[in-house]
XYZ file of C-alpha atoms in Angstrom:
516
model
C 39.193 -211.822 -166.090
C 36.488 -215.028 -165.889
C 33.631 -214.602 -167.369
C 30.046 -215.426 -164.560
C 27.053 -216.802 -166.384
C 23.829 -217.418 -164.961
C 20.471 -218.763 -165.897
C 18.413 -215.286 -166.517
C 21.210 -213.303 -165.574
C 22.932 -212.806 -168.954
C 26.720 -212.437 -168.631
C 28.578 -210.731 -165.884
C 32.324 -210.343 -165.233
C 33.482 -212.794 -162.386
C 36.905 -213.599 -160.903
C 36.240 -216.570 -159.282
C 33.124 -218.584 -161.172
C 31.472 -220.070 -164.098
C 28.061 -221.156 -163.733
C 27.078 -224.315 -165.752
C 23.301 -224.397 -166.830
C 23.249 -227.935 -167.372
C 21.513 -230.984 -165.326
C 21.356 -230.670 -161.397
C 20.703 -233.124 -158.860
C 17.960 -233.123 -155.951
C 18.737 -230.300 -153.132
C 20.258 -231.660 -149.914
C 20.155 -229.904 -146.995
C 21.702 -232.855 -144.328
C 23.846 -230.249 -143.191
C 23.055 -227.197 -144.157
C 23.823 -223.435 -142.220
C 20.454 -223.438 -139.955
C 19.430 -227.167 -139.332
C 20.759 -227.712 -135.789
C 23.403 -230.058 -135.314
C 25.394 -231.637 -132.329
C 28.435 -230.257 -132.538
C 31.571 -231.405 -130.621
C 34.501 -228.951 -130.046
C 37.967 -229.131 -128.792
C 39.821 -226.515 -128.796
C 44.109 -226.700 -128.281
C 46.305 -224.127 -127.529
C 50.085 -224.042 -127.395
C 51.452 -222.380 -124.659
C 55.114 -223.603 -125.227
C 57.887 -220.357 -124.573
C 58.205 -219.623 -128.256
C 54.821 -218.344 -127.796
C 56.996 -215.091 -125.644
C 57.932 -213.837 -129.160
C 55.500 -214.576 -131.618
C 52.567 -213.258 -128.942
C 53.880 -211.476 -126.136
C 50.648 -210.138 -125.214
C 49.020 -212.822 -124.882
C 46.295 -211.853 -127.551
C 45.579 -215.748 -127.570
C 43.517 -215.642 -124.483
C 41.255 -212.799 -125.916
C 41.137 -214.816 -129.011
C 40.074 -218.051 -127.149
C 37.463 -215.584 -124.858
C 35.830 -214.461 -128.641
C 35.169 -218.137 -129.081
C 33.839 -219.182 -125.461
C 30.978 -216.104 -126.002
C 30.202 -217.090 -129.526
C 29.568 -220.599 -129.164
C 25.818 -221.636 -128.529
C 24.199 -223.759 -125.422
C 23.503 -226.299 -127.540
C 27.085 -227.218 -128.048
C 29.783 -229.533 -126.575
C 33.214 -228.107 -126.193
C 36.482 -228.442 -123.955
C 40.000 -227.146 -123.714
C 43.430 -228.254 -123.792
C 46.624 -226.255 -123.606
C 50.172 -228.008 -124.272
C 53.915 -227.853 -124.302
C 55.825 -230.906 -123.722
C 52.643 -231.817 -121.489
C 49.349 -231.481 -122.504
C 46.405 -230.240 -119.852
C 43.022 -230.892 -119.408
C 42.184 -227.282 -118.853
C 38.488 -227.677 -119.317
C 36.783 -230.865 -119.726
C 34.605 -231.850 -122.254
C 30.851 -230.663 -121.633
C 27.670 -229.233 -122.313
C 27.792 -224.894 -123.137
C 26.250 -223.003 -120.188
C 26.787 -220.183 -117.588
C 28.701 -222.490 -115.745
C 31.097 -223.838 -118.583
C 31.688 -220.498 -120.251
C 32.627 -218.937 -116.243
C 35.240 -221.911 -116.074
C 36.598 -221.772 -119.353
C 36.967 -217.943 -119.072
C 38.868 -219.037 -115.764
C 41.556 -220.970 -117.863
C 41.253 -218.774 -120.963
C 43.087 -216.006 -118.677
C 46.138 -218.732 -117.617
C 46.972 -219.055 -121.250
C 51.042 -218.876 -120.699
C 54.435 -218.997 -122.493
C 56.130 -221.070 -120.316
C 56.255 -224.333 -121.600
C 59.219 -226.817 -122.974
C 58.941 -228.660 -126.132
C 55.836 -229.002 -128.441
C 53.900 -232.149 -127.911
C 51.376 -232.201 -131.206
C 51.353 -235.577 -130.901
C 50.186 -236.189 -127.235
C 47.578 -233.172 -127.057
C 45.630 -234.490 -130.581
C 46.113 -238.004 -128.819
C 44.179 -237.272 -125.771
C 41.889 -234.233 -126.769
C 40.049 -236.874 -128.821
C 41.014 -240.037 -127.101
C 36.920 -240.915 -126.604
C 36.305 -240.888 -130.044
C 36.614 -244.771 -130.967
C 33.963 -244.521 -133.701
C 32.079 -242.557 -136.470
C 28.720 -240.962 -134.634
C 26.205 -239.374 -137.519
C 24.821 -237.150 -134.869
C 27.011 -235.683 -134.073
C 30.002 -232.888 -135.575
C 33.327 -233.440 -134.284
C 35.575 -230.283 -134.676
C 39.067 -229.625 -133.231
C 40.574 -225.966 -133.421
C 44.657 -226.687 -132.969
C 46.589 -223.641 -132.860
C 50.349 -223.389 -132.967
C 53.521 -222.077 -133.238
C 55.695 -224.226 -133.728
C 57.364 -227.686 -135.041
C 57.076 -231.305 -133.487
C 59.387 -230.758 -130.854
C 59.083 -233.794 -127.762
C 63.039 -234.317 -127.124
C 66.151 -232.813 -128.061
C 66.788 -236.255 -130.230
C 65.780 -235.543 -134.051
C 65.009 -239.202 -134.308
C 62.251 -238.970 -131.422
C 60.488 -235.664 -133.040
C 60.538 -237.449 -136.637
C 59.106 -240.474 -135.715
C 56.411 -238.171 -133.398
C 55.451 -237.062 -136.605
C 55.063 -239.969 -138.530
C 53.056 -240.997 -135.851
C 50.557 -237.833 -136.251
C 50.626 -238.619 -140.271
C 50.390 -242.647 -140.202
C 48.717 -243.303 -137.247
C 46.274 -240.425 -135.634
C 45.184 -238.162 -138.122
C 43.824 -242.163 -140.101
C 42.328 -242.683 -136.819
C 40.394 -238.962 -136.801
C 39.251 -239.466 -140.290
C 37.728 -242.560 -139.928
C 36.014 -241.547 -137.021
C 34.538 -238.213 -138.853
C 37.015 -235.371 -136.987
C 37.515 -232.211 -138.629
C 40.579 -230.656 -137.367
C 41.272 -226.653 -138.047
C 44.820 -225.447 -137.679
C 46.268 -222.157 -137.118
C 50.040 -221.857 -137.502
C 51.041 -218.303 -135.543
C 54.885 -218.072 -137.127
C 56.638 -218.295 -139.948
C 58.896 -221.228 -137.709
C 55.475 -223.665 -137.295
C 55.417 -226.831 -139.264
C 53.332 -225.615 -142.310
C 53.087 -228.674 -143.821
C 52.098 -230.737 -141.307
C 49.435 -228.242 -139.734
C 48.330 -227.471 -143.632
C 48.167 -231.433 -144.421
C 45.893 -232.473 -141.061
C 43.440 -229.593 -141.869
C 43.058 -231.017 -145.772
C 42.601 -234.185 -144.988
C 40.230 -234.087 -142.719
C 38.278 -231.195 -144.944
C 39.283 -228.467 -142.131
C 40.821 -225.323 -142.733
C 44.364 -223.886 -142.384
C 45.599 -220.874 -141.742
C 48.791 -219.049 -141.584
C 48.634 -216.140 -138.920
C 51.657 -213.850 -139.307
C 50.308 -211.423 -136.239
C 48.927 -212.790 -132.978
C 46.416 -209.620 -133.346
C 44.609 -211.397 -136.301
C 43.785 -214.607 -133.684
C 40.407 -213.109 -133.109
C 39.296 -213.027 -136.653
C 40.530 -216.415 -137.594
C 38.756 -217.764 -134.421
C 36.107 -215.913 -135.539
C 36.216 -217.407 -139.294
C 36.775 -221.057 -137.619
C 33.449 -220.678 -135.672
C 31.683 -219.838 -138.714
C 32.906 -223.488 -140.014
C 31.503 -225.355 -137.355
C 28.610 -223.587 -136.058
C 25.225 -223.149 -138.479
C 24.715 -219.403 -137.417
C 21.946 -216.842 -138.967
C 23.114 -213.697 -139.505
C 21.569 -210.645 -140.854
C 23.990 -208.471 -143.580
C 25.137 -205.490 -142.420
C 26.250 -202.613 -144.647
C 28.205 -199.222 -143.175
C 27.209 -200.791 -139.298
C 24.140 -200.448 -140.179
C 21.262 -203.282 -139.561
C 18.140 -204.034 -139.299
C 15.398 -205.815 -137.399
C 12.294 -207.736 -137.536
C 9.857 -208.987 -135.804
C 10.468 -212.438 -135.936
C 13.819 -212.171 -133.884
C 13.721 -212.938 -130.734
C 17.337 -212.352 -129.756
C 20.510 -211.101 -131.399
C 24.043 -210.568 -130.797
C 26.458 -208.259 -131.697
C 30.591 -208.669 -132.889
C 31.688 -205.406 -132.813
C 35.901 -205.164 -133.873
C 37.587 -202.353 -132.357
C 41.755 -201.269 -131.878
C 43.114 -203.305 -128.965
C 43.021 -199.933 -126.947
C 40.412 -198.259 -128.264
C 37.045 -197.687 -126.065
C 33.871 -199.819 -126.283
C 31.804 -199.361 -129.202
C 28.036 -197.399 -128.516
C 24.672 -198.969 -130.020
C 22.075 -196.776 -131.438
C 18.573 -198.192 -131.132
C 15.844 -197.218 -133.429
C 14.519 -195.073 -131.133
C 17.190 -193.104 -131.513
C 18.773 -193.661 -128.438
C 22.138 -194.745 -127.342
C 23.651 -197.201 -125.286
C 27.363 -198.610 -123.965
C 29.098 -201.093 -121.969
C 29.178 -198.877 -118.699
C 25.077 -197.796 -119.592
C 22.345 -199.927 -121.088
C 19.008 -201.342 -121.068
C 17.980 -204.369 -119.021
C 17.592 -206.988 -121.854
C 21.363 -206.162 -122.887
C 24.235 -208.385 -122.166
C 27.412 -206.552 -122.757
C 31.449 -207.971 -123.084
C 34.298 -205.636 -123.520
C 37.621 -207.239 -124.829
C 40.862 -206.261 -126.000
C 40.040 -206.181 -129.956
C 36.141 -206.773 -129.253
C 32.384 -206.368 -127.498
C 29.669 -208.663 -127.582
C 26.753 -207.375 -126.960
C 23.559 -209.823 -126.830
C 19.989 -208.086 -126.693
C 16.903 -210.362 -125.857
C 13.853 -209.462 -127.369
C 15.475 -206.254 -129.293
C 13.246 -202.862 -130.881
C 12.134 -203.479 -134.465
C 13.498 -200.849 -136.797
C 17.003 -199.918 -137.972
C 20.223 -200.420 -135.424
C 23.797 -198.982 -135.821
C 27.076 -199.841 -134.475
C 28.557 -196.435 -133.152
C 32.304 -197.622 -133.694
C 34.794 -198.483 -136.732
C 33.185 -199.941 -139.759
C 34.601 -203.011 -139.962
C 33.850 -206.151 -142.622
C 34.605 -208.579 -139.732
C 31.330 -206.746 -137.545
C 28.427 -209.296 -136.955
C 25.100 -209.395 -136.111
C 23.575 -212.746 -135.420
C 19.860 -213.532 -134.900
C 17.702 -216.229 -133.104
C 14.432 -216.373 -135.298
C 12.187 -219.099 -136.048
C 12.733 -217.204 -139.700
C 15.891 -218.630 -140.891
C 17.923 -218.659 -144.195
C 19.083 -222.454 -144.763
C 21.510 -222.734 -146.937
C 23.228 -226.268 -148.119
C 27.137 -226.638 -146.461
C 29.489 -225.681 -149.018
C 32.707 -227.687 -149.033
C 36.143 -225.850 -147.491
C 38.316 -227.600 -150.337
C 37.396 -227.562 -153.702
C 39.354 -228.493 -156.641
C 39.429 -226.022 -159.213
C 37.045 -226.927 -162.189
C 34.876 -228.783 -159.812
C 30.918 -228.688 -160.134
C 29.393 -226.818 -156.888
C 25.944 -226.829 -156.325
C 24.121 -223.783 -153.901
C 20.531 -224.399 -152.683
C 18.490 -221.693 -150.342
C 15.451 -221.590 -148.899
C 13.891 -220.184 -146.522
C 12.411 -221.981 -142.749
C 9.707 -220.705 -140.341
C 9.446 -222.965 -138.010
C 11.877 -224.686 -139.398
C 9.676 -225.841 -142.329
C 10.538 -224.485 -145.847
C 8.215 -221.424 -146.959
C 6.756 -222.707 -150.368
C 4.046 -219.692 -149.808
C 4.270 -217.967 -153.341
C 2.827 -214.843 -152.247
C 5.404 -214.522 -149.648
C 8.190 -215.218 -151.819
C 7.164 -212.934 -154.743
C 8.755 -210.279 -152.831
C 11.963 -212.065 -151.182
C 14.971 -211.664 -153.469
C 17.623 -214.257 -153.120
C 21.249 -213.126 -154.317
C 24.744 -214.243 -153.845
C 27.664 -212.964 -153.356
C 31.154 -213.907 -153.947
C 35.236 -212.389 -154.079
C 38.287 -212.531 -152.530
C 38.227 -211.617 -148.385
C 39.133 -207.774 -148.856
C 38.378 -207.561 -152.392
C 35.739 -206.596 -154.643
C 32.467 -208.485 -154.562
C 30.119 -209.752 -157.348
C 26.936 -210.399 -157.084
C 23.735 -212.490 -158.664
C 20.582 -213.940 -158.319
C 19.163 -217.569 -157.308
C 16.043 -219.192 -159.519
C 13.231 -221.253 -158.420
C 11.576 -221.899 -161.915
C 12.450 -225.276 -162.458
C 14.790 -224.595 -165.234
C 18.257 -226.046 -164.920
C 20.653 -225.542 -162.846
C 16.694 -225.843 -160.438
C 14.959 -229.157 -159.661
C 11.633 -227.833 -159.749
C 9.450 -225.183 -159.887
C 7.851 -223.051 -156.646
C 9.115 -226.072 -153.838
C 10.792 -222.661 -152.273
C 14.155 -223.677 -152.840
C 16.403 -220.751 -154.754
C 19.454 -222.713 -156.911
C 22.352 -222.474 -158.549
C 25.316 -225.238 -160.048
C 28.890 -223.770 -159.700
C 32.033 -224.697 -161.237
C 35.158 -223.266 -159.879
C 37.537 -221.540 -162.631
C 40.442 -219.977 -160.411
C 42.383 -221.331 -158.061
C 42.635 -219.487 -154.156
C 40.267 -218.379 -150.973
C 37.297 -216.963 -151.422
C 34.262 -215.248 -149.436
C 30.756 -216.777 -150.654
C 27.457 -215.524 -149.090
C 23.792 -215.976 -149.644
C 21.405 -213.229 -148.923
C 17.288 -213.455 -148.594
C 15.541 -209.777 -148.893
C 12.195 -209.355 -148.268
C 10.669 -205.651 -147.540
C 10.902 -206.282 -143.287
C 13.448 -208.561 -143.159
C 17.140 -209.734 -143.959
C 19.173 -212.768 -143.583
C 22.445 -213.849 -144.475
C 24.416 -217.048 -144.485
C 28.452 -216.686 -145.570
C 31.293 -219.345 -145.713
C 35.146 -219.194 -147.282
C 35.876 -221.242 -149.531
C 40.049 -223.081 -150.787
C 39.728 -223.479 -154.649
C 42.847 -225.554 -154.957
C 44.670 -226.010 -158.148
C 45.884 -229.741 -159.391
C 46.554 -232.319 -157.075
C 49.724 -233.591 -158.858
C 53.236 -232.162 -159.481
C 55.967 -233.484 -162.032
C 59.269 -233.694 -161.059
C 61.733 -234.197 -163.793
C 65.662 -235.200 -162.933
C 68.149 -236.521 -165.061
C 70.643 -239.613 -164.807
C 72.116 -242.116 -166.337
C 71.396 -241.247 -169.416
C 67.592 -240.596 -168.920
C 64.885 -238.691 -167.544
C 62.739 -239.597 -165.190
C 59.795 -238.344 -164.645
C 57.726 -238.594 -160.678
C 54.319 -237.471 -160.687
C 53.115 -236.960 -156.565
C 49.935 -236.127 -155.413
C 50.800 -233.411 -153.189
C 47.462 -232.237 -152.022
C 45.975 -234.912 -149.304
C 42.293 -234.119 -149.572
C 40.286 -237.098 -147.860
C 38.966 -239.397 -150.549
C 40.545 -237.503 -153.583
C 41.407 -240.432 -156.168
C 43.991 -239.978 -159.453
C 43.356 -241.843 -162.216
C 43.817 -242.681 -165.777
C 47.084 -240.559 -166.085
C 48.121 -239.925 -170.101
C 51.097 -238.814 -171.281
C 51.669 -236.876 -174.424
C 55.409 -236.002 -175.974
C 55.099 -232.992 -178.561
C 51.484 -233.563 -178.784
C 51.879 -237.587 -179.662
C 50.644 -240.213 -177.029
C 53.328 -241.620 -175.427
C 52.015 -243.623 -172.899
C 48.364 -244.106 -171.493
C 47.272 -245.117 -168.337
C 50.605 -245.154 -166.335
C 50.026 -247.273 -163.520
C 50.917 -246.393 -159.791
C 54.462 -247.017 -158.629
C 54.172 -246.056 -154.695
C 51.374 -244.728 -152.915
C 50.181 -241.309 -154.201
C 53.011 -241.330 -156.647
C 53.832 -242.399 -160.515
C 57.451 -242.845 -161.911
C 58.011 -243.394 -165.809
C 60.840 -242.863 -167.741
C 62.262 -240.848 -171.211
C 65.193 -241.463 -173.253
C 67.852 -239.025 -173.518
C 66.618 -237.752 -177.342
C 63.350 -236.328 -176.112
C 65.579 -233.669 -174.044
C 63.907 -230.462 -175.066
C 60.444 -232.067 -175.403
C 56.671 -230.337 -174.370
C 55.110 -232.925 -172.087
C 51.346 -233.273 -171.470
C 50.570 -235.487 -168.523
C 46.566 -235.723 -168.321
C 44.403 -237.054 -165.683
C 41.229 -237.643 -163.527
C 40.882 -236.442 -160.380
C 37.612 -237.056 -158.101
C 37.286 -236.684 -154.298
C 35.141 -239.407 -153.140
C 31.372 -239.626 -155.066
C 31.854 -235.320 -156.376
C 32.143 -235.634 -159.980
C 35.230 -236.120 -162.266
C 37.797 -233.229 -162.940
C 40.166 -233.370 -165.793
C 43.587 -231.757 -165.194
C 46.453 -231.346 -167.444
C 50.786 -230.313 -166.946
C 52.179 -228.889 -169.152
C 56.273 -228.733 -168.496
C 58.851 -228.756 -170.782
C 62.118 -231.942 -170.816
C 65.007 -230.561 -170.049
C 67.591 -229.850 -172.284
């Protein structure tokens, strides 16, 4: 058990964080979970015949639907489904009635019929028009799979496919500021691969061992690329205000089960089959969406399974903003978390207002338990300064794995809430000891690919004496150095620095024992 410690807090018990109550830097909110954004989405789906097996029910179209009705007008997005060809099933355009009808169209011909697995043509040509960086604008790719490069029956042909993803496309998408999510749906799928394009290009991975979860990771996936407001709810229970002018519903269900019922605050119901004008209603195997324009102030319910996946998110020219937290973070890293609060999409600095808005956060394992603390505007470190209406706190990560972070703002007629997952990952580099000829030798790799993560000044200690400092690269992302036979049996400390890009320094250490 970690210990949590937090500027006027005192100490709490925490799995996941220490808080470090030393210097911070100025808030920056350049992309941050309300400012909008262009965002650019592309969106690949195998359809090759392993796909027969691993979903036979084709769960991948309801999965791809989830995403069409979540994603907002002021979007970009197209499809492409591929085998050993790769379609253009919906071309690359602005989110409307008329998109979301066509890509509904195609979302219902997702098929298991294809040959081969071409990864390397369908990330060619789903982002073929991106020659160079654009600031503007967020360029996401969702790439879901089952399977391995797979263009020919020759081995040769597949390997060098690969090394063609590695050395020469996935370069090309970093430079050009792509951030690519994968979903592997099999145990078979090339883990590595799919795992080492999301990492580099600061996407996220995921292994799905059930095409029923699909929803839920499309529906995690949208939260990385999309700044939504949400408002918490607790038991299906939610309220709200009167500064939303529209909100919509993600209700989970069983595949089979009916469609959920909405209580209003009036007390009365409402379903898919019955409801009121201003209500837009979806029924899908797994899911509704339900969008209400203009909806009743008061208290709402969900009249269906309590589920942790159910959302409710808000248009409102009140709006949490909270600074984009990183999907890869190495462990021991410094994080910071700014909030504040827009109206109008200017931060509220009004004191009387905020005297009676509590900002908290929340953080724990997806499915586990959750703690929970406040954020400070008193200009006492980890904040900048006093009353600018901007709630901090500096993070430092202290165990490795996933974790659900969210941000909550709580005033007596209102509720937001602003949520992301989190990788803590563990160190970079591995040591690989073999013997021969008479000697170790000893190959330190950097097996985690994070873009701009740099290893440096690498010291190695032999029963707690320096043995030899600063070991200098022998191949890229890899150091070799070598022990004589008589310090079989030996403890070995290698030391290092680790930074990704401008984040500040971590120092990891390996301990491993010579062999005997």
């Amino acid at each position: 058990m970690q210990w949590l410690y937090l500027q006027g807090a005192g100490l709490v018990r925490s799995a996941l964080f220490l808080v470090l109550l030393t210097t911070a830097c100025d808030p920056v909110f350049s992309a941050d979970s309300s400012v909008e954004s262009n965002v650019d989405l592309r969106v690949l789906i195998d359809v090759s015949g392993s796909m027969k097996h691993n979903d036979p029910e084709y769960l991948r179209r309801a999965a791809v639907r989830l995403l069409i009705g979540l994603l907002p007008e002021n979007a970009r997005a197209g499809m492409w489904t591929f085998a050993g060809y790769v379609d253009k099933n919906v071309p690359p355009g602005p989110v409307n009635d008329n998109w979301r009808n066509k890509a509904r169209q195609e979302a219902d011909k997702i098929h298991s019929r294809g040959v081969f697995t071409n990864l390397e043509e369908v990330l060619q040509l789903s982002s073929v028009d991106w020659n160079n960086p654009d600031p503007a604008t967020r360029r996401i790719i969702v790439l879901l799979s089952d399977g391995v490069v797979d263009m020919s029956q020759d081995v040769e042909v597949n390997e060098r496919s690969r090394a063609q993803i590695l050395n020469e496309i996935l370069p090309r998408l970093r430079q050009n500021n792509v951030t690519v999510h994968t979903v592997a749906l099999s145990n078979e799928a090339d883990h590595e691969l799919l795992k080492s394009i999301a990492v580099a290009t600061d996407g996220w991975y995921e292994k799905v061992e059930r095409a029923e979860n699909l929803q839920r990771i499309f529906l995690r996936l949208f939260d990385k690329s999309f700044p939504i407001n949400t408002v918490p709810v607790q038991d299906n229970i939610f309220i709200v205000d009167e500064s939303i002018e529209e909100m919509t519903l993600l209700v989970f269900h069983d595949v089979n089960s009916k469609p959920a019922r909405i209580l209003m605050p009036d007390g009365k119901l409402f379903d898919s089959e019955s409801h009121p004008g201003n209500v837009k209603w979806r029924h899908e195997k797994g899911f509704d969406l339900v969008t209400v324009n203009l909806p009743d102030i008061g208290t709402w319910q969900m009249d269906s399974k309590i589920d942790p996946d159910n959302r409710v998110m808000v248009l409102s020219n009140l709006k949490l903003s909270v600074n984009k937290q990183l999907n890869h973070i190495l462990q021991g890293e410094e994080q910071f978390i700014y909030a504040r609060l827009l109206e109008d999409n200017a931060t509220v600095i009004d004191k009387t207002f905020l005297d009676h808005v509590d900002f908290s956060f929340h953080y724990g394992k997806p499915g586990g338990k959750t703690s929970y603390d406040g954020l400070l505007d008193n200009g006492k470190r980890p904040d900048s300064q006093a009353g600018d209406g901007v709630y901090s706190a500096w993070l430092k990560a202290a165990t490795e794995g996933k974790y659900q972070m969210s941000v909550i703002a709580e005033g007596p007629t209102f509720k937001r809430e602003s949520f992301c997952i989190v990788n803590i990952h563990g160190s970079p580099v591995k040591a690989d000891i073999m013997y021969a000829d008479g000697r170790y030798q000893i190959a330190l790799k950097k097996h985690l690919k994070l873009r701009g993560l740099v290893i440096k000044s690498i010291d190695v200690k032999l029963n707690d004496r320096l043995y030899a400092k600063n070991i200098k690269k022998s191949a890229r992302d890899s150091w070799v150095f070598y022990l004589p036979q008589n310090f079989s049996g030996a403890n070995m400390t290698v030391k290092y620095i680790a930074q990704v890009g401008d984040r500040p320094q971590v120092v990891f250490t390996i301990d491993q024992s010579v062999p005997e």
